[in-house]
Coordinates of C-alpha atoms and ligand atoms in Angstrom, one line a residue:
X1 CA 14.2 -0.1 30.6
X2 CA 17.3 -1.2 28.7
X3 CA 18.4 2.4 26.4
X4 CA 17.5 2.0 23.8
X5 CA 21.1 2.0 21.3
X6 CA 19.2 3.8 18.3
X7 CA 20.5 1.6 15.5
X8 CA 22.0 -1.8 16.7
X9 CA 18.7 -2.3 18.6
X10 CA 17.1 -2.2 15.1
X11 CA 19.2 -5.4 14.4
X12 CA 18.1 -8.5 15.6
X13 CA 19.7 -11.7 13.3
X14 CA 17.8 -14.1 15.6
X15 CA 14.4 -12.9 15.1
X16 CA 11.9 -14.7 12.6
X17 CA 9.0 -12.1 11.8
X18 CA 5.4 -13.2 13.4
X19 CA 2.3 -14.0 11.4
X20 CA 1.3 -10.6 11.4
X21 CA 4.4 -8.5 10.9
X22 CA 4.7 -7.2 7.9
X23 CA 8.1 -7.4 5.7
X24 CA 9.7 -5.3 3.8
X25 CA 12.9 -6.5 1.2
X26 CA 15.5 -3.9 0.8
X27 CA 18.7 -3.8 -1.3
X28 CA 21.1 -1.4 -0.2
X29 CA 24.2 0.2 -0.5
X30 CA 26.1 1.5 2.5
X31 CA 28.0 5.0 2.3
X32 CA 31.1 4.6 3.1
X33 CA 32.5 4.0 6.3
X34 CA 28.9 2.9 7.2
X35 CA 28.8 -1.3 8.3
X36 CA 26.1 -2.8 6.6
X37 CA 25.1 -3.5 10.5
X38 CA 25.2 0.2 11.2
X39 CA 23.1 0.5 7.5
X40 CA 21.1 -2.0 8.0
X41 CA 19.8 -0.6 11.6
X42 CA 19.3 3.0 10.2
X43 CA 17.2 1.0 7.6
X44 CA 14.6 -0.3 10.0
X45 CA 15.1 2.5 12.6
X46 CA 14.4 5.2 9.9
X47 CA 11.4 3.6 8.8
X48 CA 9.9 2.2 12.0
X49 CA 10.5 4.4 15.5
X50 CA 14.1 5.6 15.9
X51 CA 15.5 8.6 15.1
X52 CA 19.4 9.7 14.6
X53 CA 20.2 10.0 18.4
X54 CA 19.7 8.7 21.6
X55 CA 17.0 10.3 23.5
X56 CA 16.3 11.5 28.0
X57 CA 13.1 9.0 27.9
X58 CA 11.0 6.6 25.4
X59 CA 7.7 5.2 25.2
X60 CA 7.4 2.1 27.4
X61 CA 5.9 0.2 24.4
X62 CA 8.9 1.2 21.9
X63 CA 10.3 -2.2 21.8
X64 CA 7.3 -3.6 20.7
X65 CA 6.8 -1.3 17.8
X66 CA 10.3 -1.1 16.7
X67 CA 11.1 -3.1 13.6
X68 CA 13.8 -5.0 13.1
X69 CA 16.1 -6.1 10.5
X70 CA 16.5 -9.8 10.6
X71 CA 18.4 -11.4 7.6
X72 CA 21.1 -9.8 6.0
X73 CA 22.7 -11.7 2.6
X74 CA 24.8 -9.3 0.3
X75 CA 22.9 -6.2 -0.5
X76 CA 19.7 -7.6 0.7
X77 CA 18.1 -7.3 3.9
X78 CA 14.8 -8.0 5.5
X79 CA 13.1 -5.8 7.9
X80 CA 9.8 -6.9 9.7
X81 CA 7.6 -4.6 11.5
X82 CA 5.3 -5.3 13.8
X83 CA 1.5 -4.6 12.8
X84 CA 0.5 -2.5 15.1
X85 CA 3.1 0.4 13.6
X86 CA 0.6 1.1 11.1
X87 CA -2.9 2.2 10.8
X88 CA -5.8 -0.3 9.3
X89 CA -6.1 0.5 5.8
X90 CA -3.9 3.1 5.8
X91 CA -1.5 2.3 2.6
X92 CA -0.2 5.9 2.4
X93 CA 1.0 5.6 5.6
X94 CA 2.8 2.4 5.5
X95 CA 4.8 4.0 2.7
X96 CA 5.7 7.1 4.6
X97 CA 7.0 4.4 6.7
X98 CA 8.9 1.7 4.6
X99 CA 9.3 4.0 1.2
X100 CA 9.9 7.3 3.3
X101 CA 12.6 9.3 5.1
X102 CA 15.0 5.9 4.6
X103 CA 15.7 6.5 1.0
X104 CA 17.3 10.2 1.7
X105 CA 19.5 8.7 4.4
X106 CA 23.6 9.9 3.8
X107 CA 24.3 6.7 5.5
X108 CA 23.3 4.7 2.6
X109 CA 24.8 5.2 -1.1
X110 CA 21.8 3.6 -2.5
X111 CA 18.5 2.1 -1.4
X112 CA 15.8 -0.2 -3.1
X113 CA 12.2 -1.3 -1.9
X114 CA 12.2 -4.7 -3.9
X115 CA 9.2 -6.4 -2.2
X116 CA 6.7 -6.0 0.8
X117 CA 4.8 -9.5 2.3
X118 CA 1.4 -8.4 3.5
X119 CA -0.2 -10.4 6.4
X120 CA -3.4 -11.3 6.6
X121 CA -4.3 -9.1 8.9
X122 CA -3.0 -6.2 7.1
X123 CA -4.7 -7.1 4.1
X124 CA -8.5 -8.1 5.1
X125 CA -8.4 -3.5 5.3
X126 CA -8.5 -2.9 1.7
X127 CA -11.3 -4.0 -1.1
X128 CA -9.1 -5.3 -3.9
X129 CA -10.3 -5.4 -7.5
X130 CA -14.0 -5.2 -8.2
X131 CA -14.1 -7.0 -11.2
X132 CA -10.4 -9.3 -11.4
X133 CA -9.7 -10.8 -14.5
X134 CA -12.7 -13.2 -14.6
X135 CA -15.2 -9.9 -14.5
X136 CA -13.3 -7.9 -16.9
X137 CA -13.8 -11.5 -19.0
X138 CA -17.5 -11.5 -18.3
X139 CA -18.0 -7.7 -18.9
X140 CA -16.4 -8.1 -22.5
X141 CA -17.6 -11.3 -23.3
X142 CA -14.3 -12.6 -24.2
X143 CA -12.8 -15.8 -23.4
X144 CA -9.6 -16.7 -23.6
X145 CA -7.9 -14.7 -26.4
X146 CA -6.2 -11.2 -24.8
X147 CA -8.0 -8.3 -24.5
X148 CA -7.0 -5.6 -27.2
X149 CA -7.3 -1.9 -26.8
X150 CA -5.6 1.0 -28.5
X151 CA -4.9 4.7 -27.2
X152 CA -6.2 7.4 -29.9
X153 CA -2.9 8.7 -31.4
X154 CA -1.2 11.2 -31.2
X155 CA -1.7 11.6 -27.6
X156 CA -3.3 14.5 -27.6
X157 CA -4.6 16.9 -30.1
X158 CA -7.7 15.3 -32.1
X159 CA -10.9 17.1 -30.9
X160 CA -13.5 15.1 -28.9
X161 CA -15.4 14.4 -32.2
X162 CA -12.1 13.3 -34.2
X163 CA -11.2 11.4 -31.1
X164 CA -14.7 9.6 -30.9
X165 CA -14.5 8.9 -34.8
X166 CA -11.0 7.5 -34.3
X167 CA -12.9 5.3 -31.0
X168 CA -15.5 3.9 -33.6
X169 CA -12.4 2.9 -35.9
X170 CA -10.5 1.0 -33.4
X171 CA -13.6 -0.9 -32.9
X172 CA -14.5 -1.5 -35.9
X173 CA -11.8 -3.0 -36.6
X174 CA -12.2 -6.0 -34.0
X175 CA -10.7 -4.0 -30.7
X176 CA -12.2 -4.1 -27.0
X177 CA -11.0 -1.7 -25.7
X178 CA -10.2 2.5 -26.7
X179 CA -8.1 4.4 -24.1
X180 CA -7.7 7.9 -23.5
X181 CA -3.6 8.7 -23.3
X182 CA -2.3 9.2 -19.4
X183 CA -1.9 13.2 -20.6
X184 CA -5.3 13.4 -21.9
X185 CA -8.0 14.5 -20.0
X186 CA -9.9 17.4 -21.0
X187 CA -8.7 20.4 -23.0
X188 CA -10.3 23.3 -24.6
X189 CA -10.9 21.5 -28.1
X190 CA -11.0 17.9 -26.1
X191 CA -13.4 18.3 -23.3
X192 CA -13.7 15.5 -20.7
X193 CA -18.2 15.9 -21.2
X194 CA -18.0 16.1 -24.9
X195 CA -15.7 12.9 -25.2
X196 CA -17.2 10.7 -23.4
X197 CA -20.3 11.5 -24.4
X198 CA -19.8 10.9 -28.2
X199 CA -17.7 8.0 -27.6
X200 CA -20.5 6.7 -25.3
X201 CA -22.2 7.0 -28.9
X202 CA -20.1 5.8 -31.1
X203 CA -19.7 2.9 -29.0
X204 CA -23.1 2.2 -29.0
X205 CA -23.1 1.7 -32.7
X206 CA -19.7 0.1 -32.8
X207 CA -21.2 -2.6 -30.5
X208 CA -24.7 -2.5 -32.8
X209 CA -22.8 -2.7 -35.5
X210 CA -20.5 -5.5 -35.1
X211 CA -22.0 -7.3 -32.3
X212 CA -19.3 -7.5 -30.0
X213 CA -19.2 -6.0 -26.1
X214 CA -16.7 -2.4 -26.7
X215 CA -16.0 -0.3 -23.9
X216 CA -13.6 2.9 -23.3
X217 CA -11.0 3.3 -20.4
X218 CA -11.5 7.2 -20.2
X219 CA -8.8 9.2 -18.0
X220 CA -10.4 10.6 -15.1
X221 CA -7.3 11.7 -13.8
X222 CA -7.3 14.9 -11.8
X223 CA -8.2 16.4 -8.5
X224 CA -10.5 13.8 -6.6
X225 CA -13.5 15.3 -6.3
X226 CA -13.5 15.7 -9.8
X227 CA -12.3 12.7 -10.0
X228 CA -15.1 11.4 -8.4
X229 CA -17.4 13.6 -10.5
X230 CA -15.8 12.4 -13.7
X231 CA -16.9 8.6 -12.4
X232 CA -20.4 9.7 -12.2
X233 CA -20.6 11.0 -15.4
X234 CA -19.3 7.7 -16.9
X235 CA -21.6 5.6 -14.7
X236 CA -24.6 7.5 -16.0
X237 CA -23.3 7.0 -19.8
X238 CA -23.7 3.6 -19.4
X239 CA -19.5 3.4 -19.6
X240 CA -18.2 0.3 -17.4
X241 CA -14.4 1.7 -16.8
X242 CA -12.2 4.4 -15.4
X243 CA -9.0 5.3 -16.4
X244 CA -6.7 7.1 -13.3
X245 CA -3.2 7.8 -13.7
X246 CA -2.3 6.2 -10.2
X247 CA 1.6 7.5 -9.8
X248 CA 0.7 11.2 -10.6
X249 CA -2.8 11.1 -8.1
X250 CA -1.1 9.0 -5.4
X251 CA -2.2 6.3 -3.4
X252 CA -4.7 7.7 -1.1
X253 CA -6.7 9.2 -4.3
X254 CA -6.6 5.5 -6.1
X255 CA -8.2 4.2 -2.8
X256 CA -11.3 6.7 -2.3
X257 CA -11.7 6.1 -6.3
X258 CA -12.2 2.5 -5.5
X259 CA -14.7 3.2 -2.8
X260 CA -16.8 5.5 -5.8
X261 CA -16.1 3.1 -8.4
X262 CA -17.6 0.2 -5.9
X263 CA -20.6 2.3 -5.9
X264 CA -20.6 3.4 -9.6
X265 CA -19.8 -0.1 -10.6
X266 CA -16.9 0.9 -13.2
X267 CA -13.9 -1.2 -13.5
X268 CA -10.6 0.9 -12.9
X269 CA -7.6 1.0 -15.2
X270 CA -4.1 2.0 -13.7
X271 CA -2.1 3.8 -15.8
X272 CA 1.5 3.9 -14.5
X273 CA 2.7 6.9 -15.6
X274 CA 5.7 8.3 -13.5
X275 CA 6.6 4.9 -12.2
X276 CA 10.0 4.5 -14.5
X277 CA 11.1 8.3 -11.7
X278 CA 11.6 5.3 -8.9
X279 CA 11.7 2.0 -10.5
X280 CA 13.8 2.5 -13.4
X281 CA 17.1 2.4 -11.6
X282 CA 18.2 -0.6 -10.3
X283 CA 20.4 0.2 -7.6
X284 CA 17.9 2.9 -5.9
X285 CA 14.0 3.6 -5.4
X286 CA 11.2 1.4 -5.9
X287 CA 10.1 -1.6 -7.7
X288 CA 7.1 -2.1 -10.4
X289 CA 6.5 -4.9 -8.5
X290 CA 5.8 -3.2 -4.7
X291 CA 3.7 -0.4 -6.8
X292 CA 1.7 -2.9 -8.8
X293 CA 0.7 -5.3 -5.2
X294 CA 0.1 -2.0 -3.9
X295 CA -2.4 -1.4 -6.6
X296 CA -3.9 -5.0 -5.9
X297 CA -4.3 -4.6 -2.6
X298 CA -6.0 -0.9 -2.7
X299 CA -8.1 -2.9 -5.5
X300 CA -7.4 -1.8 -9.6
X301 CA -8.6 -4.1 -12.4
X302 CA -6.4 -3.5 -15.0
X303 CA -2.2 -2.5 -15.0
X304 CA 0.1 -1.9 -17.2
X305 CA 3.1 -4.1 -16.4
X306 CA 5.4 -3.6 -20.0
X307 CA 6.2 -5.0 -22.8
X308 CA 9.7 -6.5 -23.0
X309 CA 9.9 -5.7 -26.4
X310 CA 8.2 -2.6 -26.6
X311 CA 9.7 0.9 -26.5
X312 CA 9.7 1.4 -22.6
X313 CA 12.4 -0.7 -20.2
X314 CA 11.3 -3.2 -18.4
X315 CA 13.1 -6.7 -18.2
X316 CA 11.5 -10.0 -19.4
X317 CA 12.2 -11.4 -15.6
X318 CA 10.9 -8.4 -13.8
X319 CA 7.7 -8.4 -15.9
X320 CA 7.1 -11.9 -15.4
X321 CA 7.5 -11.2 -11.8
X322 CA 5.4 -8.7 -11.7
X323 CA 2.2 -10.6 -13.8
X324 CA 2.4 -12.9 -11.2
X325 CA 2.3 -11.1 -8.3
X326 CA -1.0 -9.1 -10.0
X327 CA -2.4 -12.5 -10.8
X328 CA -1.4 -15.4 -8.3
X329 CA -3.6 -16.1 -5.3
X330 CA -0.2 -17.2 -3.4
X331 CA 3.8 -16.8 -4.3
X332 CA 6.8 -18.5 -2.9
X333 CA 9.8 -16.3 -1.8
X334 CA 12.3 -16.5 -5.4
X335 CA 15.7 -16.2 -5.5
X336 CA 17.7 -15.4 -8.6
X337 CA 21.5 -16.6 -8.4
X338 CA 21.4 -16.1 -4.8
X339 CA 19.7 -12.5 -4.6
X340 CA 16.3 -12.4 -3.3
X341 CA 13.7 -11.3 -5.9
X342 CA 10.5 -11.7 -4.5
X343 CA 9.1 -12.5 -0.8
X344 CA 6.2 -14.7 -0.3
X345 CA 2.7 -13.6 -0.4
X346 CA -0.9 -14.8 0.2
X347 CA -2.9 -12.6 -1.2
X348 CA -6.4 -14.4 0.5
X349 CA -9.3 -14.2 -1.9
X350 CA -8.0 -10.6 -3.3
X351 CA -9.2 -10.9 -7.0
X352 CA -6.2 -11.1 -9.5
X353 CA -5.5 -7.8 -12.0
X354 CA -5.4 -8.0 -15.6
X355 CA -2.0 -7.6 -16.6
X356 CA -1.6 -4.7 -19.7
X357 CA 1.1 -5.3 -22.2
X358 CA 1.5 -1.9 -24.1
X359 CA 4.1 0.6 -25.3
X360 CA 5.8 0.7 -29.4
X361 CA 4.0 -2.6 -30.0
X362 CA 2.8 -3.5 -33.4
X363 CA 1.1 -6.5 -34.9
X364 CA 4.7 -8.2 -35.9
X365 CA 5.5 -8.2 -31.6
X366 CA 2.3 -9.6 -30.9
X367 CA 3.4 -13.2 -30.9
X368 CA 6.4 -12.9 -29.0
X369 CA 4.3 -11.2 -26.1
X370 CA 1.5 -14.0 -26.1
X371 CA 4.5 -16.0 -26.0
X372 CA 6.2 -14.2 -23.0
X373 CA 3.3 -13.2 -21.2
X374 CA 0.1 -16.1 -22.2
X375 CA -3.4 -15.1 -23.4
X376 CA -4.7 -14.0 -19.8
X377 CA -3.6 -10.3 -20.3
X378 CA -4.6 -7.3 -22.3
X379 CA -2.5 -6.3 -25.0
X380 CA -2.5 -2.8 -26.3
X381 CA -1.4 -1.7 -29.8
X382 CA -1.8 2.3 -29.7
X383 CA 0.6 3.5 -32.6
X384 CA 0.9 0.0 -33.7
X385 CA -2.7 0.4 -35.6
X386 CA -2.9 4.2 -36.2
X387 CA 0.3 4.2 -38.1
X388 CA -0.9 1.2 -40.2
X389 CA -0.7 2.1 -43.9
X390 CA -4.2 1.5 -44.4
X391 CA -5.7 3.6 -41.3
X392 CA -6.8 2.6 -37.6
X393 CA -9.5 0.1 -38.6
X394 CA -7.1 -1.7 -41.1
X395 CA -4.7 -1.5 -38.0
X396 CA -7.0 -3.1 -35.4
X397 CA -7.4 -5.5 -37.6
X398 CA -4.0 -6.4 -38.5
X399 CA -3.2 -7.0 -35.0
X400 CA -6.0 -9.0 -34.7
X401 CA -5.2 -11.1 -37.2
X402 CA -1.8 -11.5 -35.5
X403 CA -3.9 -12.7 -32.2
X404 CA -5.7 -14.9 -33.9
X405 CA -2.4 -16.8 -36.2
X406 CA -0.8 -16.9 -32.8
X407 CA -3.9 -18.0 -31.0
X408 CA -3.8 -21.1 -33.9
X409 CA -0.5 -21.3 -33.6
X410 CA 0.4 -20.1 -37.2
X411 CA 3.2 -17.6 -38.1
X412 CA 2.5 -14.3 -38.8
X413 CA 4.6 -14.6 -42.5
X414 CA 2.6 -17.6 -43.2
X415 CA -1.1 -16.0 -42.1
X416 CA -0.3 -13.1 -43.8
X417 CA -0.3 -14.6 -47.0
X418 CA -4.5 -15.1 -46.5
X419 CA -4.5 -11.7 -44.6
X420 CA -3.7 -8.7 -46.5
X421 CA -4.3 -6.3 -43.4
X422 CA -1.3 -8.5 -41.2
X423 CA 0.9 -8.1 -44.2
X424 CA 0.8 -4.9 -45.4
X425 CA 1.8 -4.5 -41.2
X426 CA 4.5 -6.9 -41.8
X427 CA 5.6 -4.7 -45.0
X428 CA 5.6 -1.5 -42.3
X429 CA 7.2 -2.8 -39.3
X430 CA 8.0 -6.2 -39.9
X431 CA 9.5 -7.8 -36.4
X432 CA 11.7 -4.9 -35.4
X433 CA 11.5 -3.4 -32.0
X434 CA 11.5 0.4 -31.6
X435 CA 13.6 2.0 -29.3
Ligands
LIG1 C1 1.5 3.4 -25.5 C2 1.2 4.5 -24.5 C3 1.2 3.9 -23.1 C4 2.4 3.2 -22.7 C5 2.7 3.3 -21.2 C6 2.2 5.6 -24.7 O1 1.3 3.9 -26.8 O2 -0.1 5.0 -24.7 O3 1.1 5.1 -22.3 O4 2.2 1.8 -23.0 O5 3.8 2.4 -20.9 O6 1.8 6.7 -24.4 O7 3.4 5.3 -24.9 P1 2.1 3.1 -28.0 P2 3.5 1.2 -20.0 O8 1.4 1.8 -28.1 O9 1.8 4.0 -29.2 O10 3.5 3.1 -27.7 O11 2.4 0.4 -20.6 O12 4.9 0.5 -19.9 O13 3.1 1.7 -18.6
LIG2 MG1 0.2 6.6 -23.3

């Protein structure tokens, strides 16, 4: 057997990944007096089977486990590994592999995960979403117009009872959806029980009330076993969702959660929290985009993907990429000025995710988010409606009245003038975006 040279045996230009490699789209940066060949071949070596050095003997299957980077343009390179480097249904693993050990390397200045193609064969291991954007639909009986929600502000401090009042509010005033905040889960004067059993309440006579389907994406977020407790809990309130905080309880957690929530029947709603540590900067870490297909495949029904005009970064390109990566059942490779952006992916029959918009909205953003983003998302308005001069309810309704002008295709200036809720917004917040 040839020795193996630990990095330029990693390099193979001529090689055009199988059906069931899977591919992995890197940017990187080389240190200096690194090649990008010599970069590029630490890259897949790091991730795959090498190590730093040659070694006195090797397995006699190495070369056919050992990825290789094939295409190099600019800063980008792929890298396809062969399937049988990771285990079935094993997504923390894969990223101990491809989102490891390789970012730490001094031999590159910089290093980003853009994209990862899934085969088939890698993807026929994991559920996907339970409900998709079509059961979320049917569970709320809406349509076609986004689905609203609001987060009870400020983040934490109400007690469960203030919280559950400010719940019945929300959906009073023509909201879906109430979510708990991705710090709240249970405190002394907020406990998990007590909350979601008044709120189970109130929604009960919100929905009595009004006559519309409500529900409550409540932040199971912890441990998971208690995690998994939590989801019983809900299941026997009658609740349909669960909230989970899938940066800060990790992938594996998300995954066993899916398993319960199959069981429990309860939609799951990722909140990101912690992703803007690894995607934020451009040059180095991780994309939204590899987390949120991540998230698809292990199977969540709702994400937050941002806002573009919101408080929190987040381009209007790389959110658009991102919706459709949640939502498309197939997407070509893309190519922005010559820089690759996205790989292509068949994602099979995995059900689509419900993309969230969310973060310093208000009812005057509303219609250039429909606009951005379509009607086939979930649009959240948290401070947007609690800081309304007239209360939460007058809030919620505000920013329902901004749906519905855009829905109609009327401006907001020209709706308000009929809707004294929308324009005592306007007179708050007018069009401005908060930093
Ligand atoms: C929004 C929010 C959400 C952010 C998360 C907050 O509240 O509750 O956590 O939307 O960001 O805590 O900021 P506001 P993203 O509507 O009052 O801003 O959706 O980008 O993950
Ligand atoms: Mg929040």
């Amino acid at each position: 057997m040839k020795k193996i040279d630990w990095y330029s045996d990693f390099v193979d230009l001529n090689y055009s990944p199988t059906r069931t490699d899977i591919v992995c789209l890197f940017r990187f940066e080389s240190a200096s007096g690194i090649s990008p060949k010599e970069a590029v071949g630490r890259i897949a070596s790091e991730s795959s089977a090498g190590t730093w050095t040659t070694l006195n003997k090797i397995p006699f299957r190495l070369n056919k486990i050992i990825a290789k980077s094939y295409e190099v343009k600019g800063n980008f390179v792929k890298v396809a590994y062969p399937i049988d480097l990771w285990e079935q249904g094993n997504i923390s693993q894969l990223l101990s592999g491809v989102a490891g050990n390789i970012f730490g390397m001094k031999a590159l200045k910089n290093l980003r995960l853009v994209d990862i193609s899934f085969p088939k064969t890698y993807l026929k291991h994991f559920r996907g979403p339970q409900f998709g954007i079509e059961g979320i639909r049917k569970l709320l009986k809406i349509k076609n117009r986004p689905i609203t929600g609001a987060v009870a502000k400020p983040k934490i401090g109400w007690s469960a009872s203030e919280h559950a009042q400010l719940a019945y509010e929300t959906w009073m005033g023509g909201f879906d959806l109430v979510k708990d905040d991705e710090n709240l889960t249970s405190t002394s004067f907020n406990r998990f029980e007590d909350r979601i059993k008044l709120c189970a309440k109130m929604r009960d006579k919100a929905e009595k009330e009004t006559g519309q389907r409500k529900s409550a994406l409540i932040n199971i977020t912890g441990e998971t076993k208690l995690m998994e407790k939590r989801a019983k809990m809900l299941h026997d309130l009658g609740l349909e969702y669960a909230m989970i905080d899938v940066v800060t309880t990790g992938v594996s957690a998300v995954q066993t959660m899916r398993d319960v929530c199959q069981d429990y029947h309860l939609a799951i709603h990722a909140h990101r929290a912690m992703h803007a540590a690894f995607d934020r900067n451009t040059r180095h870490g991780i994309t939204m985009m590899v987390l949120a297909k991540i998230m698809r495949l292990v199977g969540v029904d709702q994400i937050h993907v941002g806002t573009v005009v919101g408080k929190l970064v987040g381009s209007r390109d790389e959110i658009l990429d991102i919706q459709n990566e949640v939502t498309a059942k197939t997407l070509q490779e893309k190519r922005l000025k010559g820089n690759y952006k996205m790989l292509s992916q068949n994602w099979d029959d995995l059900k689509p995710v419900l993309p969230i918009s969310s973060g310093g909205l208000h009812p005057g953003l509303i219609p250039i988010v429909m606009k951005t983003l379509g009607n086939d998302i979930g649009i959240f308005v948290s401070g947007g409606i609690h800081g309304h001069p007239k209360g939460t309810k007058d809030g919620a309704k505000a920013a329902m009245q901004a749906i519905d002008a855009t829905m109609q295709g009327i401006s907001l200036s020209q709706y308000a003038k009929t809707h004294i809720e929308l324009k005592q917004a306007l007179g708050k917040w007018g069009f401005s975006k908060p930093r």
